Each structure stands twice: as C-alpha cells, then as structure tokens.
XYZ file of C-alpha atoms in Angstrom:
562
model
C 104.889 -6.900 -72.662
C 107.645 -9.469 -71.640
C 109.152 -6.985 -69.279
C 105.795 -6.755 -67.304
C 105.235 -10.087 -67.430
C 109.070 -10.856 -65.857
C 110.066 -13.306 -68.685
C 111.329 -13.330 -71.931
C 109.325 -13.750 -74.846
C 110.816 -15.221 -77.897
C 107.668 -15.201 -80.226
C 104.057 -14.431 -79.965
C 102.729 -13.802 -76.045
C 100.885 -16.887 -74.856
C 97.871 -16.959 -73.902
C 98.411 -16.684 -70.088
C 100.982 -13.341 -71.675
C 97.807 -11.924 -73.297
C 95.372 -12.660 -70.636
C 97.601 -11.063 -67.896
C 99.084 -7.963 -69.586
C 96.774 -5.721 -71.504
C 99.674 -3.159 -72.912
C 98.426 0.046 -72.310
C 100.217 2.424 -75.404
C 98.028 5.441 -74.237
C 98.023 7.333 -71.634
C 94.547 6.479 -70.198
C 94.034 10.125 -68.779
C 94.414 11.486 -72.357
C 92.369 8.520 -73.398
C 89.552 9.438 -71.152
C 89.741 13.177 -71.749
C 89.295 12.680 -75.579
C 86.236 10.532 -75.141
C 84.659 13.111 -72.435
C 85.388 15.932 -74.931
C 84.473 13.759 -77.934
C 80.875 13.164 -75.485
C 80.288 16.832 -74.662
C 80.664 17.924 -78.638
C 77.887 15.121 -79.383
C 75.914 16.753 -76.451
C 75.947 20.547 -77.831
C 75.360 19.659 -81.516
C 72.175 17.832 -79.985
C 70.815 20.028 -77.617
C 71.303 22.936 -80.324
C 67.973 24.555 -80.883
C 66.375 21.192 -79.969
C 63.050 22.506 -78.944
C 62.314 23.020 -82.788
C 60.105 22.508 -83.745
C 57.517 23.227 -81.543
C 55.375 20.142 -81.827
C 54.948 16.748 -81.799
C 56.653 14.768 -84.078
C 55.549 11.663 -85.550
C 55.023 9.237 -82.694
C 56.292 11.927 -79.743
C 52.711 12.365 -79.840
C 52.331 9.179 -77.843
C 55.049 8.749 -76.134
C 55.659 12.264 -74.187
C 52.037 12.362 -73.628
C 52.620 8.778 -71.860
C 55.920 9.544 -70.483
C 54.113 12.539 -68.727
C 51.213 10.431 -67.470
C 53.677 7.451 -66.582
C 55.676 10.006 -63.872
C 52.657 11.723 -62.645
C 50.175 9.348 -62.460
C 52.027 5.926 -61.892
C 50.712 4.604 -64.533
C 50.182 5.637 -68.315
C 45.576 7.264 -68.742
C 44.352 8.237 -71.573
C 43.302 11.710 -72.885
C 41.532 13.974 -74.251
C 41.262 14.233 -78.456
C 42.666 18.258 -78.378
C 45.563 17.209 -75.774
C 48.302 18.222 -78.416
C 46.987 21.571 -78.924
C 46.676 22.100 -75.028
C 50.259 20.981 -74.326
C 51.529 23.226 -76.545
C 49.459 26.026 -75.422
C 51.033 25.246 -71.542
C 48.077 23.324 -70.129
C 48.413 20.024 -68.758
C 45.845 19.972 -66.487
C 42.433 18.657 -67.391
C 43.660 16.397 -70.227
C 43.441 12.927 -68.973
C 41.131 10.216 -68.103
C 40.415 8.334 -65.430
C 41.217 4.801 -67.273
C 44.521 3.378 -68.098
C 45.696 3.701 -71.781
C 46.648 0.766 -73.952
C 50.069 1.468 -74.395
C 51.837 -1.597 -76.747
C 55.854 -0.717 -75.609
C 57.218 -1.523 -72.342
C 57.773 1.519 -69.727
C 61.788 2.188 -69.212
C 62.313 4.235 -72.336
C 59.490 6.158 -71.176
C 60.239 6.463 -67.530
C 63.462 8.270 -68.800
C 61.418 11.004 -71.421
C 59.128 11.156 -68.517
C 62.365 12.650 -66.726
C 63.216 15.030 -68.692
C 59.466 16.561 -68.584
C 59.292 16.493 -65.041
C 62.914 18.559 -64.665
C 62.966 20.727 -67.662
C 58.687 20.990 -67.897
C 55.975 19.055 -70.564
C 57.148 20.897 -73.768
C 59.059 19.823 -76.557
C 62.961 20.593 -75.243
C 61.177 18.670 -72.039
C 60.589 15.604 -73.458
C 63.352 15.121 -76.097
C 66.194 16.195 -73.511
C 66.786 12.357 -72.303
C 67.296 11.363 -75.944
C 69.543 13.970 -76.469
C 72.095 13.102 -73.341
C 71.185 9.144 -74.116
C 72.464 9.442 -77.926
C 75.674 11.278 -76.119
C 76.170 9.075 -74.061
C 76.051 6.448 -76.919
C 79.345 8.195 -78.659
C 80.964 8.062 -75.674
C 80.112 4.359 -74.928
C 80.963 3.955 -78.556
C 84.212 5.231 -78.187
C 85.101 2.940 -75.241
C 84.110 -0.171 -76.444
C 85.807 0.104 -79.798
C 89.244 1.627 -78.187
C 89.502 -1.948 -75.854
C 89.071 -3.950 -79.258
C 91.607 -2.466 -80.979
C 93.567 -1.596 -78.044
C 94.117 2.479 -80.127
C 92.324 5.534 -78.254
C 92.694 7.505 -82.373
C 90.249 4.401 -83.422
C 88.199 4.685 -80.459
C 87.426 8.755 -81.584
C 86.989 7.765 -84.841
C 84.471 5.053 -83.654
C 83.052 8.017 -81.612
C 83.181 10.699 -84.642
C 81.152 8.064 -87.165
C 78.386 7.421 -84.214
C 78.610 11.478 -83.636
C 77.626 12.413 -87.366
C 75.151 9.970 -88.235
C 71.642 11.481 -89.261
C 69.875 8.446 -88.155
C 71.725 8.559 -84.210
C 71.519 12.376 -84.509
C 67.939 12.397 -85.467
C 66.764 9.892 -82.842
C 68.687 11.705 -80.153
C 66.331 14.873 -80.544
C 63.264 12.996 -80.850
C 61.200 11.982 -77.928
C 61.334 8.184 -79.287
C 62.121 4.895 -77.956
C 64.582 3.751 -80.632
C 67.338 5.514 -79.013
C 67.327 3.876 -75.738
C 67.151 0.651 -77.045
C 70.635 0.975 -79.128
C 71.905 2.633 -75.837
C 71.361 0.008 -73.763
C 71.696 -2.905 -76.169
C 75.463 -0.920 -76.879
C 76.061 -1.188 -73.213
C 75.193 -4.353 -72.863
C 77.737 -5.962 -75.373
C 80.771 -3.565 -73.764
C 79.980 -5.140 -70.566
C 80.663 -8.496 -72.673
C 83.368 -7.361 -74.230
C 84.976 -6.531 -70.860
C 83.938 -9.418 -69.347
C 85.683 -11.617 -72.104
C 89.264 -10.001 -71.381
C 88.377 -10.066 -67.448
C 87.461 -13.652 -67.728
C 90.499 -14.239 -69.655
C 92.683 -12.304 -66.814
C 91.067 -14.544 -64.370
C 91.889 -17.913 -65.981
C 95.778 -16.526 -66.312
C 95.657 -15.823 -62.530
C 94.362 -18.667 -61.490
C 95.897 -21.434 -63.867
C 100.258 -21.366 -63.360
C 102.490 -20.005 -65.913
C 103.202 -22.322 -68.972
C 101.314 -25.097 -67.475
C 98.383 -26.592 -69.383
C 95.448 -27.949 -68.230
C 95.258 -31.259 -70.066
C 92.736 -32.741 -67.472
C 89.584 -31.380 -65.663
C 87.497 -28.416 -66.368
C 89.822 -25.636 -65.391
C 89.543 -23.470 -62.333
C 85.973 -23.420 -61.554
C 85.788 -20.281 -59.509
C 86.392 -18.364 -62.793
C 83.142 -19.143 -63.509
C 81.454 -17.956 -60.597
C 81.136 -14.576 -59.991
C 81.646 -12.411 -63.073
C 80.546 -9.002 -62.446
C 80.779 -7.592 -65.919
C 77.948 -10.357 -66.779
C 75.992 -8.897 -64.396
C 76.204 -5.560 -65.200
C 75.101 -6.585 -68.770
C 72.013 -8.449 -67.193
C 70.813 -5.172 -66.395
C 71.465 -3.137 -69.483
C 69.746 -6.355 -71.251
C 66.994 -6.169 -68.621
C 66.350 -2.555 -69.583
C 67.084 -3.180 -72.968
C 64.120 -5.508 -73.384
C 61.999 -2.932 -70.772
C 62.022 -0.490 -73.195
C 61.205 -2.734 -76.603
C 61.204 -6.416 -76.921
C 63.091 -6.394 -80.020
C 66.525 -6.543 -77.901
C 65.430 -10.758 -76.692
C 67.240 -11.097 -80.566
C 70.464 -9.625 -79.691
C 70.550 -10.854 -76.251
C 70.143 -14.364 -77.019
C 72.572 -14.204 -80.312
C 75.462 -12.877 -77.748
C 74.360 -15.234 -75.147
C 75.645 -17.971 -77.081
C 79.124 -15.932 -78.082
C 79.928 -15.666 -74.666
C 79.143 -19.180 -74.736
C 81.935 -19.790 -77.552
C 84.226 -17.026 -76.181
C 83.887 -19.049 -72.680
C 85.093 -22.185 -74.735
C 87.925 -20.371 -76.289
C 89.224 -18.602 -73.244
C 89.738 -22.876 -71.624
C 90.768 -23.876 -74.981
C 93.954 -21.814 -74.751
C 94.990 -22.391 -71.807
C 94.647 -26.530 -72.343
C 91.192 -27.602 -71.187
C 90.192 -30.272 -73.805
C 86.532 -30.683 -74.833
C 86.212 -27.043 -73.898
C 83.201 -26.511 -75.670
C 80.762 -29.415 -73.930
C 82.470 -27.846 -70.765
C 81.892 -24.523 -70.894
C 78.504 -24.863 -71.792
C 77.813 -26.303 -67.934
C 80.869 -24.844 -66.545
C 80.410 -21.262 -67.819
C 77.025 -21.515 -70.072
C 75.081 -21.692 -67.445
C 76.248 -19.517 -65.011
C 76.073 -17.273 -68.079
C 72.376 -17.907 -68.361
C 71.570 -16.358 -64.626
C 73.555 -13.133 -64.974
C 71.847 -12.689 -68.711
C 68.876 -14.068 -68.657
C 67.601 -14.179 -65.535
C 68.968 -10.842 -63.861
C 67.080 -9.344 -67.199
C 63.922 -11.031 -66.707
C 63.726 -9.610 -62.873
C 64.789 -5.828 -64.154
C 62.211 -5.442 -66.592
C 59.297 -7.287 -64.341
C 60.494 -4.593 -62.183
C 60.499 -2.035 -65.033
C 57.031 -2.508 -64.856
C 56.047 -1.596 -61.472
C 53.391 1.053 -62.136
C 51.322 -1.407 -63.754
C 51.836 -4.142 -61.225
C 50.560 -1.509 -58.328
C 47.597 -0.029 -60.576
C 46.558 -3.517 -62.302
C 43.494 -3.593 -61.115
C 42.871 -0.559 -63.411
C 43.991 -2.021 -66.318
C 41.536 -4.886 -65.100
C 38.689 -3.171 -64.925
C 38.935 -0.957 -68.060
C 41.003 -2.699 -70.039
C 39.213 -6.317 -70.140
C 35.846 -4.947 -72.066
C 37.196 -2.776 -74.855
C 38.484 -3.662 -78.259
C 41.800 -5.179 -77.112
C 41.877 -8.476 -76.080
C 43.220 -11.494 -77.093
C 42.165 -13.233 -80.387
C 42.652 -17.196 -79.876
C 41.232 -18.023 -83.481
C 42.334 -17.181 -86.751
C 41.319 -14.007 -88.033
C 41.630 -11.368 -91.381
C 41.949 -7.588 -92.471
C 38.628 -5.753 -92.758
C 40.263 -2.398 -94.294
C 43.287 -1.520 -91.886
C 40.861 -3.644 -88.870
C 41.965 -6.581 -87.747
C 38.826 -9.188 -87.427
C 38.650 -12.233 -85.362
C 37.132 -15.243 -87.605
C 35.721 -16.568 -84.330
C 34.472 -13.847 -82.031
C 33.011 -16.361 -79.508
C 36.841 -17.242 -78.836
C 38.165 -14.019 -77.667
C 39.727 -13.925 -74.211
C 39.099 -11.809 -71.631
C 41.431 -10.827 -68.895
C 41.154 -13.718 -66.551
C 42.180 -11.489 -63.390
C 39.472 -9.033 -64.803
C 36.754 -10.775 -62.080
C 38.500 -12.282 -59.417
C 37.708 -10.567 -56.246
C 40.438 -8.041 -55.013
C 43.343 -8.679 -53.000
C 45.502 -6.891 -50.997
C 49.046 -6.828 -49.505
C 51.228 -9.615 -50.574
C 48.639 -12.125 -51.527
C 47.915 -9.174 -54.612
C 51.090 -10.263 -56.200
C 50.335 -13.198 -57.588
C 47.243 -11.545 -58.853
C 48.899 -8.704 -60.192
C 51.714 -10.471 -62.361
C 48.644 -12.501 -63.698
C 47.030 -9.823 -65.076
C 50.429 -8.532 -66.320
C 50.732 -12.475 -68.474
C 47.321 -10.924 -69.336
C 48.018 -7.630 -70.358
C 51.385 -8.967 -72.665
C 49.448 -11.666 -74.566
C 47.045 -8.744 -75.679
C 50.262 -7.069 -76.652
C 51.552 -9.887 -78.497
C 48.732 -10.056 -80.787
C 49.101 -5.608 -81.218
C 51.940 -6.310 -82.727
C 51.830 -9.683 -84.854
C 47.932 -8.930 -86.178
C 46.511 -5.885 -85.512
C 49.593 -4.017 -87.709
C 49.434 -6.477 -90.702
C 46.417 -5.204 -91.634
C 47.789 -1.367 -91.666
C 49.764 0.251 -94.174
C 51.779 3.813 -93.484
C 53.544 6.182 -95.925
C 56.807 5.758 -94.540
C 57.081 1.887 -93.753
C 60.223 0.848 -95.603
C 61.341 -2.817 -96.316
C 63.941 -3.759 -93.653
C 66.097 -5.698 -96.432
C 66.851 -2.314 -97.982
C 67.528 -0.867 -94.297
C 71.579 -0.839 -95.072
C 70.723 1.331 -98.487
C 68.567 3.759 -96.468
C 65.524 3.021 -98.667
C 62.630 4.863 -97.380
C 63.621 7.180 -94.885
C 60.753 9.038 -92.755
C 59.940 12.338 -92.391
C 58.893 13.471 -88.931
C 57.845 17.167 -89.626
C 57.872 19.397 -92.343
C 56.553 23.089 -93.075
C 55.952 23.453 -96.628
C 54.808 26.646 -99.179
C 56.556 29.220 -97.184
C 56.694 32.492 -99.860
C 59.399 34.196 -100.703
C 59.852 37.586 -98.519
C 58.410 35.658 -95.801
C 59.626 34.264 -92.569
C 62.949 34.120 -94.155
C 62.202 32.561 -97.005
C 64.639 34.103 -100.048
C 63.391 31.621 -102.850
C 63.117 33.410 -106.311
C 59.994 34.424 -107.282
C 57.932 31.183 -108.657
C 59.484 29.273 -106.205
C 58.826 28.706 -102.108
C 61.019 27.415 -98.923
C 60.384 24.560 -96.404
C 61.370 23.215 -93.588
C 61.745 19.716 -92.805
C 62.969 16.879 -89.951
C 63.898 13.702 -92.079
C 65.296 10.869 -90.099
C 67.593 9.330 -92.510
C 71.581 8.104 -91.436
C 74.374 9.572 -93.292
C 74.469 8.045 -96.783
C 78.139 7.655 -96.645
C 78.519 5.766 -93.554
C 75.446 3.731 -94.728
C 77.224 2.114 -98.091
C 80.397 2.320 -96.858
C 79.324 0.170 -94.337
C 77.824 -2.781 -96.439
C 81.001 -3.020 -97.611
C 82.724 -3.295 -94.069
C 80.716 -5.695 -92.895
C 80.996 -7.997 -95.930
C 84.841 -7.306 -95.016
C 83.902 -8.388 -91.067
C 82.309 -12.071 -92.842
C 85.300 -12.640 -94.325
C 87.501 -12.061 -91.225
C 85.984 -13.561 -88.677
C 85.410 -16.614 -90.702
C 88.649 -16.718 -92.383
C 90.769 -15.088 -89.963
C 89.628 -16.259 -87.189
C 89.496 -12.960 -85.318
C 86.395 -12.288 -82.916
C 86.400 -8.778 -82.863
C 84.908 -8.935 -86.225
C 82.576 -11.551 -84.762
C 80.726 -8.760 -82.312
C 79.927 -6.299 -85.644
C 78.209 -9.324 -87.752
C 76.602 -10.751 -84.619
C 75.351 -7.542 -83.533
C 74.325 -6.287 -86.999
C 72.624 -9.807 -87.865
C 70.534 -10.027 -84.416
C 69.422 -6.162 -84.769
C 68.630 -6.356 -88.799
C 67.994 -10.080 -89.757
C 64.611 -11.044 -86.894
C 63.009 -7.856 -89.167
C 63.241 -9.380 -91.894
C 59.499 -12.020 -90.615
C 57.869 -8.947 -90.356
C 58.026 -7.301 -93.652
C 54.574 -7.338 -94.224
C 53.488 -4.962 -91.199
C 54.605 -1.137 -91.241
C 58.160 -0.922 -90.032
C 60.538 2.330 -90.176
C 64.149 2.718 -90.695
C 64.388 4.116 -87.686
C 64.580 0.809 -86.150
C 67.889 -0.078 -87.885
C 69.337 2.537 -85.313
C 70.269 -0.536 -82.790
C 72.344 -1.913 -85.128
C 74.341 1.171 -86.133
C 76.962 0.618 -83.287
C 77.684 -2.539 -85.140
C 78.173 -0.881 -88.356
C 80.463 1.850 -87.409
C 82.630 -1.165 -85.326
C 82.912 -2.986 -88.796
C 83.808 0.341 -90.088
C 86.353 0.826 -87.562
C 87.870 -2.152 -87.421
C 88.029 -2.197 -91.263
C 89.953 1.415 -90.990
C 92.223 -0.433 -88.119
C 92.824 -3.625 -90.397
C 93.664 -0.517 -93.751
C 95.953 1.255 -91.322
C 97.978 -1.933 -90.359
C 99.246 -2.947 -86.753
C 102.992 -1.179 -87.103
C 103.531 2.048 -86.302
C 106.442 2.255 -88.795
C 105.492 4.521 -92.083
C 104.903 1.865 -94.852
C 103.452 1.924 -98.459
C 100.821 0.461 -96.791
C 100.412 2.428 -93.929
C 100.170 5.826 -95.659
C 97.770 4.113 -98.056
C 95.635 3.052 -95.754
C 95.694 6.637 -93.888
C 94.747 8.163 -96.928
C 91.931 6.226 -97.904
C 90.379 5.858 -94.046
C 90.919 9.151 -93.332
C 89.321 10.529 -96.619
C 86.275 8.707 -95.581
C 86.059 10.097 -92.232
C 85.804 13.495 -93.648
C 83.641 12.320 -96.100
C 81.150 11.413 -93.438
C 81.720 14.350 -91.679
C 81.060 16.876 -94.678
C 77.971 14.159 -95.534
C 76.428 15.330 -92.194
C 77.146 18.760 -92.742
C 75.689 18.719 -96.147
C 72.386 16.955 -94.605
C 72.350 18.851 -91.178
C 69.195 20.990 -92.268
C 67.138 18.267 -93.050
C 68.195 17.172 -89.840
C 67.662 20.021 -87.628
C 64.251 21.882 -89.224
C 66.912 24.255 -91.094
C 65.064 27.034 -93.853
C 65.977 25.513 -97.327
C 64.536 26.845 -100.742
C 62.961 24.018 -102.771
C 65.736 23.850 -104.827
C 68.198 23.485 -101.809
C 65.883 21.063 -100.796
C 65.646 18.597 -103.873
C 69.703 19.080 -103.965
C 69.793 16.753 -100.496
C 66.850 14.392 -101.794
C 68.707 11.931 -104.007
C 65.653 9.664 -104.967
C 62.544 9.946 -105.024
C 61.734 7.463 -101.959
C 63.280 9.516 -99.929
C 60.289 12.291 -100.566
C-alpha cells in the first residue's frame, strides 16, 4: 500500500492511506469470473424442473393471476371463481372482469412475474421464472458485497455458497412470490451503501491534502454533493418499498448509518463536531438521494393505477373495502366497524372527470385513497384471521413453523413411483423452510456481530445487526396477525454476512499458517459443508422430490414443522 501511495508508511495507513488505496490482492478478472460462475450454478439448480408442480402454490394463486392481468390489462381485474383450473388447462381468455381487483401489495414485484408470463407464457415455469433469475442474481450480489467488506474474493464465494444453499432463498426463488424481490432489492440497496461509504471516503482523501487535518470548517463540501452510489440506492429502495412496504424499516435504519458513517468518514480526517455537521452537511443531502428519489420510483411504480383510477373509483368506492375511521372488532375471521356511519368513501369516487394534466392531481388523490384502504387490510382486517402456517416472528431465527406450499399425499406403493413397503405410502411435498444449519449457526454469528461492532468498533459488523434488526425486529408489533417465515427471507443476506464475517474474523487477517489459522479453517470450513450436505439432505422437500413416509418424517425434525 505505501508503494502506491508514494510514501513510506511506518505503522498503520492513515486514513487519507485507506481512503485512497483500496489494495486489490485478487485478480479482479478471476474475482469476477468466480462470482459469474458461482451466479450461473445458483441459476441451474433453480430453474431445474421448476415448472413442478403444476399448480398454484400457496399465494401464486394471486399473484400470477395479477401479474398476468397487471401486463395485459394495465391494471390488475378480477376473475372468475374456476380461473385456476382454466389456467392450467391453457385458457386465459374469458377469465376476467371488467372491475379492478383489490390487490393489498404494491405492483413492482409483480410487474417483474408479469414478465416472465408474457415471455415464457401464463403457466407455472411462466410465472416463477423472474424469481428464479432474481434469487440468482441475489448470490451473485451477495457475493460482491461481502468480497468489498472483507476485501477476500474466497469469502465473497463463501458468502455466495451460504445464500446459494439456503431452503428458504432457494424456495422463494421458484415460487411466484413477492418475498424474493424484496430481499433482492433491499440487498442491492445496502451494496450501493456500502460502495458509497468507501467512494465517499476516496473523495474526502482527494479532496482534503495529505497529512493535513481539518481542524476548522466542515470539510470539503463538494463531497457531499453528488454521490452517485446514493442514488443508485434511492432506486433499489424506491423499488424495494414498490414491491412491499415492509422495506420503509430497513431504509430508514441505514439512512441514519450513512448518517454516522458520513460523521466518521470527517472525523478521520480532522473535522471536529463531525456528527452535528454531517447531519446538514451530508444528512441531508442523504435524505434526497434515499428518501426522496424512492418516494418518486415507487409513485411511478404505480402508474397503471394512476392512468386507470377512475376504475378503481368507480368500483372500488361501494364494496366492502373502505376505510374504517372508528374503532372496530372480530366477528369470526370479519373485521367489523363499531361505527358504520363513519366509514369513508373514496373522496375522488364523485368528483366529475378530468382529463389531461389537470387528471393528475385527481388521480394521486384517489391513489392517498386507495393506500389508506390498504393500511387498514393490513393492520385490521388480518387480526381477526388465523392461518395454519402463521409462525411467531420471535422464533423466525429457529425456523419455528415453516410453511408448506404444496404437497401430494397417499400415493400407494407400485404407483407413480412410489416404492414404500406395503402398509406404508409416498408423498410429495414443497416446504419453504431455510437450511437448519445456517439458521442456528447464525444466531450465534450475529450475537458474535453485537459484540464486535460494539466492542470493536468495526462497522462491517454494524451492516449484519442493522440489517437483521430492521428486517426481523418491526415484525415483532404484529404478532398477533398471520405472518409466515417466509418473510424472514429479507434478512437472510444479513445473516449469512454475520456468518461470513464471523468465518473471516476465525480465519484471521495473516496469510501465514498459524495454530490459529488452521483452526479456524477447520472449523469454518466444516460448516460450509455442513450447510451444503444440510441442503442436499432437504433438497426434496424443496423441489416436490418422491419420498416414502418414512423418508419423509426422517427430514421433519419436530412436529411444527408438519
């Protein structure tokens, strides 16, 4: 490092050393063709037989049927009651209605399943084909990220090889769900931090003279500026929150970090009262590239509603979902207003029409509208409803109740395979479940990330317990609704960076064979392959593989995972 900086270095690099000069030990073609390779594996092992089976699985049933509605139509109808049976039969035609559906999840997520049907047709390889090259393209993401935080390409493919064989990514990435392209972009969105925190850092060293502090002032403002890896995680934010709301946690919990890593960044190289500083110097600025470029992509996201509002308007506005302003109570799983007389119609739903650019206003009105009836979908209508797989999110990290999302069950012996003993029968099922080892290995990995980025100091641990906390903890208020482990998927990135980092911190920095060093290669790299041969042992459960009963109850450990 000393040599490319063109002075001599008599003890650790300075900060203007490390901002300036990130070594490079790896040959970044090699890098690059690992993580490709690494990408196209994850690809194969997910498009692998990935039209079975062939039907709807749990909630595909609404969102491909949307998706398909969304692309053709502009905007998402209803349908028919038999529509299932149709699609699979090859019909599409004759199966929706003329009114808008009430659809309770923003559109990007679907937009993209909606994709895949339109190139590859409306069956089920159709419409779980974007999950499938989304959850690749989260390995190789995966990989990237963690290989600039640790500065090692090996821990960047091991990053990339936990992400690869986890049942609950693997799962998700053949299902026609919206789970998946939430942790995609959410993962994408704190990389682009990540990068921006070393280019901001490269910036400062460039514009601030060697070995002179700042001691007065606020530092080179035009740092602070343009930063064009905060805009690119705007958008991934934007479409983050455009395809479920749940990533407004996450983005405002590394909103402030950037913040704080702002502060740092002026700290080092001499600004005093850094913090109070950055927060107008670089906080704000921060704030429009975030917040604001996220707010205008997913207004945008919804564009098909904004040019068909008036249909939502006029069907929408007298059926069952509106707004409840009073308090209300479960009747069964029915949520009932304690104050009918208080329910609120659509307020756009009888203003006279408008057209060209005065229908804006009108149409982002009824869009307020159309939110605040989702609002209540979400924090009423659902506390009143129970479902057989809603699992408690404080147990999420122990994979407590994992969901099954298709089974066929009492095949016979001699039968469609099936080579049970007599007495006995086959089954197949789809269980969406991550890989147990990963799972408890990494509670104990991000206990291990607490403990070093409070105690040492070092903020790479900081991104895996502020990511896992702003993903897992906001859950934790609705407990009392049905929620799935599924939804712990966005903060799996976060886990397997805790892991990795953990298996960086085992292995040691020196490249020199040590005690420690073949220790720590020992016990990291036996539980890599644990994982691996984890995955293997669960892969039919995962991919609607023939198992006799008894092969069956061998992979079901307790009984809440039936």
């Amino acid at each position: 490092m000393s040599e490319r900086v063109g002075q001599p270095v008599t003890g650790a690099p300075s900060a203007w050393q490390r901002a300036r000069c990130r070594l490079q030990v790896e040959d970044p073609f090699i890098s690059w063709s690992a993580t490709i390779g690494l990408g196209l594996l994850a690809l194969f092992l997910r498009l692998w037989n990935l039209g079975s089976p062939r039907e709807f699985e749990f909630d595909e049933t609404y969102y491909a049927k949307d998706a398909w509605s969304l692309v053709n139509n502009g905007f998402v109808r209803g349908y028919v009651d038999d529509a299932n049976d149709k699609i699979l039969d090859g019909t599409t035609k004759g199966l929706w209605t003329d009114g808008p559906s009430m659809i309770v999840h923003p559109e990007v997520g679907k937009y993209l399943i909606g994709a895949g049907e339109r190139v590859f047709g409306m069956d089920p390889f159709g419409w779980r084909v974007a999950s499938a090259v989304v959850g690749s393209l989260m390995v190789v993401v995966m990989v990237r990220l963690a290989r600039r935080m640790t500065g090692s390409t090996l821990l960047g493919l091991v990053a990339g090889v936990l992400l690869m064989f986890d049942g609950l990514e693997f799962v998700l990435s053949r299902l026609a769900l919206l789970d998946i392209f939430l942790a995609f972009f959410i993962l994408c969105a704190v990389t682009a931090l990540v990068c921006d925190r070393d280019w901001y850092r490269a910036r400062l060293a460039r514009l601030v003279p060697d070995g002179q502090p700042v001691r007065s002032g606020w530092g080179p403002v035009r740092a602070t500026l343009w930063r064009p890896w905060l805009l690119v995680s705007g958008l991934c934010w934007g479409l983050a929150c455009g395809t479920k709301w749940t990533a407004v946690y996450p983005l405002a919990a590394f909103g402030v970090l950037v913040w704080f890593w702002s502060a740092g960044a002026r700290r080092s190289f001499g600004v005093r009262w850094a913090i109070p500083k950055a927060a107008v110097g670089d906080a704000l600025p921060a704030f429009g590239y975030l917040v604001l470029v996220a707010f205008v992509v997913y207004v945008t996201s919804w564009t098909g509603f904004l040019v068909h509002h008036r249909e939502y308007e006029d069907h929408l506005s007298s059926t069952q979902y509106t707004q409840f302003t009073g308090s209300g109570h479960c009747d069964g799983e029915t949520f009932v207003s304690d104050d009918p007389d208080k329910d609120a119609r659509w307020s756009t739903a009888t203003e006279p029409d408008q057209h060209g650019l005065s229908a804006i206003p009108q149409a982002l009105e009824s869009l307020w509208d159309y939110h605040r009836d989702v609002y209540v979908f979400h924090t009423h209508f659902l506390n009143c409803s129970t479902h057989t797989y809603q699992s408690q999110p404080s147990g999420w990290l122990l994979l407590n109740r994992p969901v099954g999302v298709a089974a066929d069950t009492g095949i016979q012996p001699g039968t469609r395979g099936c080579t049970a003993p007599a007495g006995s029968d086959c089954l197949r099922q789809v269980l969406l479940i991550g890989t147990p080892t990963l799972w408890w290995g990494g509670i104990v990995a991000l206990l291990f990330a607490v403990a070093m980025w409070v105690g040492a100091r070092d903020w790479r641990f900081g991104v895996a317990v502020v990511g896992t906390a702003s993903t897992w903890l906001p859950w934790l208020q609705y407990d009392t609704r049905p929620i799935f482990l599924f939804y712990a998927v966005a903060m799996l990135p976060f886990v397997v960076l805790a892991l990795t980092l953990a298996i960086g911190w085992l292995i040691g920095p020196s490249r020199e064979l040590t005690a420690r060093r073949t220790a720590g290669v020992i016990v990291s790299g036996t539980f890599v392959v644990l994982v691996v041969m984890n995955f293997a042992w669960f892969w039919p459960i995962f991919t609607n593989g023939l198992l006799t009963h008894g092969a069956w109850l061998d992979r079901i450990w307790f009984s809440r995972w039936i």
